[in-house]
PDB file of C-alpha atoms in Angstrom:
ATOM      1  CA  MET A  27    -162.513  38.503  15.612  1.00 89.00           C
ATOM      2  CA  GLN A  28    -159.210  37.702  13.912  1.00 90.00           C
ATOM      3  CA  TYR A  29    -156.464  40.290  14.170  1.00 89.00           C
ATOM      4  CA  ILE A  30    -156.334  40.735  10.379  1.00 94.00           C
ATOM      5  CA  THR A  31    -160.028  41.640  10.387  1.00 95.00           C
ATOM      6  CA  ALA A  32    -159.462  44.089  13.248  1.00 95.00           C
ATOM      7  CA  LEU A  33    -156.550  45.690  11.403  1.00 97.00           C
ATOM      8  CA  GLU A  34    -158.608  45.986   8.228  1.00 97.00           C
ATOM      9  CA  LEU A  35    -161.367  47.760  10.151  1.00 97.00           C
ATOM     10  CA  LEU A  36    -158.816  50.198  11.561  1.00 97.00           C
ATOM     11  CA  HIS A  37    -157.448  50.932   8.096  1.00 98.00           C
ATOM     12  CA  VAL A  38    -160.949  51.579   6.777  1.00 97.00           C
ATOM     13  CA  HIS A  39    -162.042  53.672   9.762  1.00 97.00           C
ATOM     14  CA  LEU A  40    -158.868  55.765  10.019  1.00 97.00           C
ATOM     15  CA  SER A  41    -158.148  56.039   6.282  1.00 98.00           C
ATOM     16  CA  PRO A  42    -154.488  56.928   6.934  1.00 98.00           C
ATOM     17  CA  SER A  43    -152.367  58.890   4.455  1.00 98.00           C
ATOM     18  CA  SER A  44    -149.252  56.948   5.470  1.00 98.00           C
ATOM     19  CA  TYR A  45    -148.602  53.586   7.081  1.00 98.00           C
ATOM     20  CA  VAL A  46    -145.571  51.957   8.705  1.00 98.00           C
ATOM     21  CA  GLU A  47    -145.287  48.308   9.711  1.00 98.00           C
ATOM     22  CA  ILE A  48    -142.520  46.796  11.809  1.00 98.00           C
ATOM     23  CA  GLY A  49    -142.396  43.053  11.179  1.00 97.00           C
ATOM     24  CA  CYS A  50    -144.167  42.367   7.883  1.00 97.00           C
ATOM     25  CA  ARG A  51    -143.067  38.728   7.365  1.00 94.00           C
ATOM     26  CA  GLU A  52    -145.293  37.303   4.579  1.00 96.00           C
ATOM     27  CA  GLY A  53    -147.268  40.494   4.037  1.00 97.00           C
ATOM     28  CA  TYR A  54    -150.745  39.553   5.277  1.00 97.00           C
ATOM     29  CA  SER A  55    -151.190  42.701   7.354  1.00 97.00           C
ATOM     30  CA  LEU A  56    -149.116  44.844   4.987  1.00 98.00           C
ATOM     31  CA  SER A  57    -151.483  43.963   2.136  1.00 98.00           C
ATOM     32  CA  LEU A  58    -154.278  45.846   3.958  1.00 98.00           C
ATOM     33  CA  ALA A  59    -152.637  49.232   3.329  1.00 98.00           C
ATOM     34  CA  ARG A  60    -154.122  51.530   0.696  1.00 97.00           C
ATOM     35  CA  CYS A  61    -151.725  54.442   1.204  1.00 98.00           C
ATOM     36  CA  PRO A  62    -147.946  54.960   0.769  1.00 98.00           C
ATOM     37  CA  SER A  63    -146.316  52.499   3.162  1.00 98.00           C
ATOM     38  CA  ILE A  64    -142.999  51.581   4.746  1.00 98.00           C
ATOM     39  CA  ALA A  65    -142.267  48.094   6.086  1.00 98.00           C
ATOM     40  CA  ILE A  66    -139.253  47.061   8.156  1.00 98.00           C
ATOM     41  CA  ASP A  67    -138.243  43.419   8.606  1.00 98.00           C
ATOM     42  CA  PRO A  68    -134.802  41.735   8.529  1.00 97.00           C
ATOM     43  CA  ASP A  69    -136.241  38.442   7.278  1.00 95.00           C
ATOM     44  CA  PHE A  70    -139.372  39.095   5.218  1.00 96.00           C
ATOM     45  CA  SER A  71    -140.797  36.796   2.554  1.00 95.00           C
ATOM     46  CA  ILE A  72    -143.763  38.593   1.002  1.00 97.00           C
ATOM     47  CA  ASN A  73    -146.253  36.269  -0.689  1.00 96.00           C
ATOM     48  CA  GLN A  74    -149.333  38.498  -0.627  1.00 97.00           C
ATOM     49  CA  PRO A  75    -150.230  41.085  -3.301  1.00 97.00           C
ATOM     50  CA  LEU A  76    -149.540  44.586  -1.994  1.00 97.00           C
ATOM     51  CA  LYS A  77    -152.108  47.167  -3.040  1.00 95.00           C
ATOM     52  CA  ALA A  78    -150.275  50.358  -2.054  1.00 98.00           C
ATOM     53  CA  PRO A  79    -146.933  51.928  -3.006  1.00 98.00           C
ATOM     54  CA  THR A  80    -144.636  50.195  -0.520  1.00 98.00           C
ATOM     55  CA  ARG A  81    -140.950  50.324   0.338  1.00 98.00           C
ATOM     56  CA  ILE A  82    -139.612  47.403   2.369  1.00 98.00           C
ATOM     57  CA  PHE A  83    -136.364  47.701   4.303  1.00 98.00           C
ATOM     58  CA  LYS A  84    -134.606  44.421   5.043  1.00 98.00           C
ATOM     59  CA  GLU A  85    -133.083  45.333   8.384  1.00 97.00           C
ATOM     60  CA  ALA A  86    -133.819  45.348  12.091  1.00 97.00           C
ATOM     61  CA  SER A  87    -135.936  48.243  13.283  1.00 98.00           C
ATOM     62  CA  ASP A  88    -133.189  49.546  15.595  1.00 98.00           C
ATOM     63  CA  ALA A  89    -130.814  49.792  12.629  1.00 98.00           C
ATOM     64  CA  PHE A  90    -133.498  51.420  10.485  1.00 98.00           C
ATOM     65  CA  PHE A  91    -134.224  54.192  12.974  1.00 98.00           C
ATOM     66  CA  ALA A  92    -130.532  54.711  13.726  1.00 97.00           C
ATOM     67  CA  HIS A  93    -129.637  55.449  10.094  1.00 97.00           C
ATOM     68  CA  ARG A  94    -132.805  56.642   8.349  1.00 98.00           C
ATOM     69  CA  ASP A  95    -135.305  59.476   8.712  1.00 98.00           C
ATOM     70  CA  LEU A  96    -138.781  57.990   8.528  1.00 98.00           C
ATOM     71  CA  THR A  97    -140.458  61.380   8.145  1.00 98.00           C
ATOM     72  CA  ASP A  98    -138.369  62.107   5.067  1.00 97.00           C
ATOM     73  CA  LEU A  99    -139.093  58.684   3.591  1.00 97.00           C
ATOM     74  CA  ILE A 100    -142.874  59.151   3.744  1.00 96.00           C
ATOM     75  CA  ASN A 101    -142.830  62.916   3.192  1.00 96.00           C
ATOM     76  CA  GLY A 102    -144.456  63.742   6.498  1.00 97.00           C
ATOM     77  CA  PRO A 103    -145.510  62.251   9.819  1.00 98.00           C
ATOM     78  CA  VAL A 104    -146.812  58.711  10.197  1.00 98.00           C
ATOM     79  CA  ASP A 105    -150.605  58.430  10.363  1.00 98.00           C
ATOM     80  CA  LEU A 106    -150.858  54.731  11.282  1.00 98.00           C
ATOM     81  CA  ALA A 107    -148.253  52.214  12.430  1.00 98.00           C
ATOM     82  CA  PHE A 108    -148.338  48.550  13.388  1.00 98.00           C
ATOM     83  CA  VAL A 109    -145.680  47.001  15.648  1.00 98.00           C
ATOM     84  CA  ASP A 110    -145.268  43.251  15.176  1.00 97.00           C
ATOM     85  CA  GLY A 111    -141.499  42.870  15.257  1.00 95.00           C
ATOM     86  CA  MET A 112    -139.267  41.167  17.828  1.00 92.00           C
ATOM     87  CA  HIS A 113    -141.488  39.627  20.480  1.00 94.00           C
ATOM     88  CA  ASN A 114    -139.559  41.000  23.435  1.00 97.00           C
ATOM     89  CA  ALA A 115    -140.961  43.937  25.388  1.00 98.00           C
ATOM     90  CA  GLU A 116    -137.833  46.097  25.252  1.00 98.00           C
ATOM     91  CA  PHE A 117    -137.829  45.952  21.439  1.00 98.00           C
ATOM     92  CA  ALA A 118    -141.508  46.898  21.358  1.00 98.00           C
ATOM     93  CA  LEU A 119    -140.772  49.831  23.675  1.00 98.00           C
ATOM     94  CA  ARG A 120    -138.020  51.137  21.388  1.00 98.00           C
ATOM     95  CA  ASP A 121    -140.204  50.637  18.317  1.00 98.00           C
ATOM     96  CA  PHE A 122    -143.036  52.577  19.944  1.00 98.00           C
ATOM     97  CA  LEU A 123    -140.783  55.470  20.976  1.00 98.00           C
ATOM     98  CA  ASN A 124    -139.131  55.641  17.557  1.00 98.00           C
ATOM     99  CA  LEU A 125    -142.482  55.676  15.779  1.00 98.00           C
ATOM    100  CA  GLU A 126    -143.920  58.289  18.118  1.00 98.00           C
ATOM    101  CA  ARG A 127    -141.092  60.671  17.220  1.00 98.00           C
ATOM    102  CA  HIS A 128    -142.253  60.530  13.598  1.00 98.00           C
ATOM    103  CA  ALA A 129    -145.976  60.777  14.358  1.00 98.00           C
ATOM    104  CA  HIS A 130    -148.401  63.617  15.035  1.00 98.00           C
ATOM    105  CA  SER A 131    -150.949  64.095  17.803  1.00 96.00           C
ATOM    106  CA  GLY A 132    -153.667  62.369  15.776  1.00 98.00           C
ATOM    107  CA  SER A 133    -151.589  59.352  14.755  1.00 98.00           C
ATOM    108  CA  VAL A 134    -152.332  55.817  15.917  1.00 98.00           C
ATOM    109  CA  ILE A 135    -149.840  53.100  16.843  1.00 98.00           C
ATOM    110  CA  ILE A 136    -151.056  49.496  17.111  1.00 98.00           C
ATOM    111  CA  ILE A 137    -149.136  46.967  19.193  1.00 98.00           C
ATOM    112  CA  ASP A 138    -149.606  43.260  18.469  1.00 97.00           C
ATOM    113  CA  ASP A 139    -149.214  40.235  20.792  1.00 96.00           C
ATOM    114  CA  ILE A 140    -150.342  41.739  24.083  1.00 96.00           C
ATOM    115  CA  LEU A 141    -153.041  39.234  25.150  1.00 96.00           C
ATOM    116  CA  PRO A 142    -151.677  35.679  24.897  1.00 94.00           C
ATOM    117  CA  GLU A 143    -154.160  32.839  25.220  1.00 93.00           C
ATOM    118  CA  ASP A 144    -151.623  30.575  26.933  1.00 92.00           C
ATOM    119  CA  ILE A 145    -148.873  31.514  29.392  1.00 93.00           C
ATOM    120  CA  SER A 146    -146.440  29.234  27.528  1.00 92.00           C
ATOM    121  CA  TRP A 147    -146.538  31.734  24.644  1.00 95.00           C
ATOM    122  CA  VAL A 148    -144.845  34.502  26.655  1.00 94.00           C
ATOM    123  CA  SER A 149    -141.337  33.032  26.819  1.00 91.00           C
ATOM    124  CA  ARG A 150    -138.607  35.420  25.707  1.00 88.00           C
ATOM    125  CA  VAL A 151    -137.251  32.737  23.381  1.00 83.00           C
ATOM    126  CA  ARG A 152    -139.692  30.915  21.114  1.00 87.00           C
ATOM    127  CA  GLU A 153    -140.592  27.522  22.584  1.00 81.00           C
ATOM    128  CA  SER A 154    -144.045  26.916  21.061  1.00 78.00           C
ATOM    129  CA  LYS A 155    -145.735  27.141  17.670  1.00 81.00           C
ATOM    130  CA  ALA A 156    -147.857  30.073  18.798  1.00 87.00           C
ATOM    131  CA  TRP A 157    -145.698  32.777  20.387  1.00 89.00           C
ATOM    132  CA  THR A 158    -146.378  36.284  21.625  1.00 94.00           C
ATOM    133  CA  GLY A 159    -143.234  36.737  23.672  1.00 95.00           C
ATOM    134  CA  ASP A 160    -143.441  39.148  26.594  1.00 97.00           C
ATOM    135  CA  VAL A 161    -144.718  42.137  24.603  1.00 98.00           C
ATOM    136  CA  TYR A 162    -147.645  42.373  27.054  1.00 98.00           C
ATOM    137  CA  LYS A 163    -145.254  44.017  29.547  1.00 98.00           C
ATOM    138  CA  LEU A 164    -145.141  47.151  27.417  1.00 98.00           C
ATOM    139  CA  ILE A 165    -148.758  48.078  28.152  1.00 98.00           C
ATOM    140  CA  PRO A 166    -148.614  48.431  31.966  1.00 97.00           C
ATOM    141  CA  LEU A 167    -145.276  50.223  31.596  1.00 97.00           C
ATOM    142  CA  LEU A 168    -146.762  52.787  29.204  1.00 98.00           C
ATOM    143  CA  ARG A 169    -149.827  53.230  31.398  1.00 97.00           C
ATOM    144  CA  THR A 170    -147.500  54.059  34.311  1.00 96.00           C
ATOM    145  CA  LEU A 171    -144.936  56.190  32.490  1.00 97.00           C
ATOM    146  CA  ARG A 172    -147.244  57.909  30.015  1.00 97.00           C
ATOM    147  CA  PRO A 173    -150.669  58.702  31.468  1.00 97.00           C
ATOM    148  CA  ASP A 174    -151.000  61.242  28.649  1.00 98.00           C
ATOM    149  CA  LEU A 175    -151.430  58.404  26.149  1.00 98.00           C
ATOM    150  CA  THR A 176    -154.784  56.787  25.362  1.00 98.00           C
ATOM    151  CA  VAL A 177    -154.257  53.007  25.417  1.00 98.00           C
ATOM    152  CA  ASP A 178    -157.144  50.735  24.406  1.00 97.00           C
ATOM    153  CA  VAL A 179    -156.743  46.951  24.479  1.00 97.00           C
ATOM    154  CA  PHE A 180    -158.843  44.741  22.218  1.00 96.00           C
ATOM    155  CA  ASP A 181    -159.272  41.028  22.796  1.00 94.00           C
ATOM    156  CA  VAL A 182    -158.858  39.875  19.200  1.00 93.00           C
ATOM    157  CA  GLU A 183    -158.313  36.206  18.491  1.00 87.00           C
ATOM    158  CA  MET A 184    -155.268  34.551  20.065  1.00 78.00           C
ATOM    159  CA  LYS A 185    -153.065  37.523  20.865  1.00 91.00           C
ATOM    160  CA  GLY A 186    -154.827  40.857  21.316  1.00 95.00           C
ATOM    161  CA  LEU A 187    -154.105  44.337  20.000  1.00 97.00           C
ATOM    162  CA  ALA A 188    -153.369  47.603  21.785  1.00 98.00           C
ATOM    163  CA  VAL A 189    -154.396  50.804  20.009  1.00 98.00           C
ATOM    164  CA  ILE A 190    -152.436  53.808  21.275  1.00 98.00           C
ATOM    165  CA  GLN A 191    -153.520  57.395  20.576  1.00 98.00           C
ATOM    166  CA  ASN A 192    -152.889  60.940  21.776  1.00 98.00           C
ATOM    167  CA  LEU A 193    -149.239  60.630  20.807  1.00 98.00           C
ATOM    168  CA  ASN A 194    -146.645  63.277  21.588  1.00 98.00           C
ATOM    169  CA  PRO A 195    -143.857  63.444  18.994  1.00 98.00           C
ATOM    170  CA  THR A 196    -141.893  65.855  21.182  1.00 97.00           C
ATOM    171  CA  PHE A 197    -141.638  63.332  24.028  1.00 97.00           C
ATOM    172  CA  GLN A 198    -138.052  62.317  24.704  1.00 94.00           C
ATOM    173  CA  MET A 199    -136.806  59.576  27.009  1.00 96.00           C
ATOM    174  CA  SER A 200    -133.226  59.864  28.205  1.00 96.00           C
ATOM    175  CA  GLU A 201    -130.791  57.074  27.416  1.00 96.00           C
ATOM    176  CA  GLU A 202    -130.448  56.471  31.153  1.00 98.00           C
ATOM    177  CA  ASP A 203    -134.213  56.085  31.629  1.00 98.00           C
ATOM    178  CA  LEU A 204    -134.539  53.908  28.525  1.00 98.00           C
ATOM    179  CA  SER A 205    -131.798  51.601  29.771  1.00 98.00           C
ATOM    180  CA  LYS A 206    -133.498  51.392  33.180  1.00 98.00           C
ATOM    181  CA  HIS A 207    -136.871  50.508  31.668  1.00 98.00           C
ATOM    182  CA  GLU A 208    -135.351  47.970  29.279  1.00 98.00           C
ATOM    183  CA  SER A 209    -133.575  46.246  32.176  1.00 98.00           C
ATOM    184  CA  TYR A 210    -136.855  46.066  34.081  1.00 97.00           C
ATOM    185  CA  LEU A 211    -138.718  44.612  31.087  1.00 97.00           C
ATOM    186  CA  LYS A 212    -136.056  41.931  30.637  1.00 96.00           C
ATOM    187  CA  SER A 213    -136.003  41.011  34.321  1.00 95.00           C
ATOM    188  CA  SER A 214    -138.094  38.366  36.073  1.00 93.00           C
ATOM    189  CA  GLU A 215    -139.428  41.173  38.280  1.00 95.00           C
ATOM    190  CA  SER A 216    -141.735  42.235  35.457  1.00 95.00           C
ATOM    191  CA  ASN A 217    -143.025  38.720  34.724  1.00 95.00           C
ATOM    192  CA  LEU A 218    -146.647  37.798  35.320  1.00 94.00           C
ATOM    193  CA  ALA A 219    -147.465  34.209  36.223  1.00 93.00           C
ATOM    194  CA  SER A 220    -150.720  33.599  34.366  1.00 96.00           C
ATOM    195  CA  VAL A 221    -152.930  34.777  31.533  1.00 94.00           C
ATOM    196  CA  GLU A 222    -155.444  35.925  34.144  1.00 96.00           C
ATOM    197  CA  GLU A 223    -152.850  38.184  35.746  1.00 95.00           C
ATOM    198  CA  ILE A 224    -151.889  39.621  32.376  1.00 95.00           C
ATOM    199  CA  ARG A 225    -155.497  40.443  31.571  1.00 94.00           C
ATOM    200  CA  LYS A 226    -155.990  42.151  34.934  1.00 92.00           C
ATOM    201  CA  CYS A 227    -152.794  44.133  34.541  1.00 90.00           C
ATOM    202  CA  ILE A 228    -153.308  45.521  31.083  1.00 89.00           C
TER     203      ILE A 228
END
């Protein structure tokens, strides 16, 4: 199954009242939304018809969350979010934590790029046409740090999706702990050597 098909099924099944997407690029996944939506991307070029009321912010997600209140922008908590921004695990971690703060216990956060088909795709700097970066590292970290979360991994075509539920918007990670986890994610210590190892780990 292609990831767009999987995302469409999630939209239909969950029927969210609000949707947030980090990394919308040309708008293929954003065009699936049927509810008021927010998209965040510093370099978007939408060429797909959008079917829902949508506000797009041309900035990095870190800057967005530092200066804006997402809950105010969508008049309530986020029902469904899709993270497909910077393909480095520490960015995905920050995006997840920032979204969770604006969610509710029944919200769902989807993480893209967690099951690469080829180990060459996991470089921290893009070196191939297909590229997932090292986002896969986020999943074992969350499983360790946050056993309260429900994390389901789906083997959709090329790059996989993680669907995360049972969110806790009151959860807070200290700046010291966040810095420690980011350093680990960026280090070679957290690298896995093969696709097989990645699949076993997540």
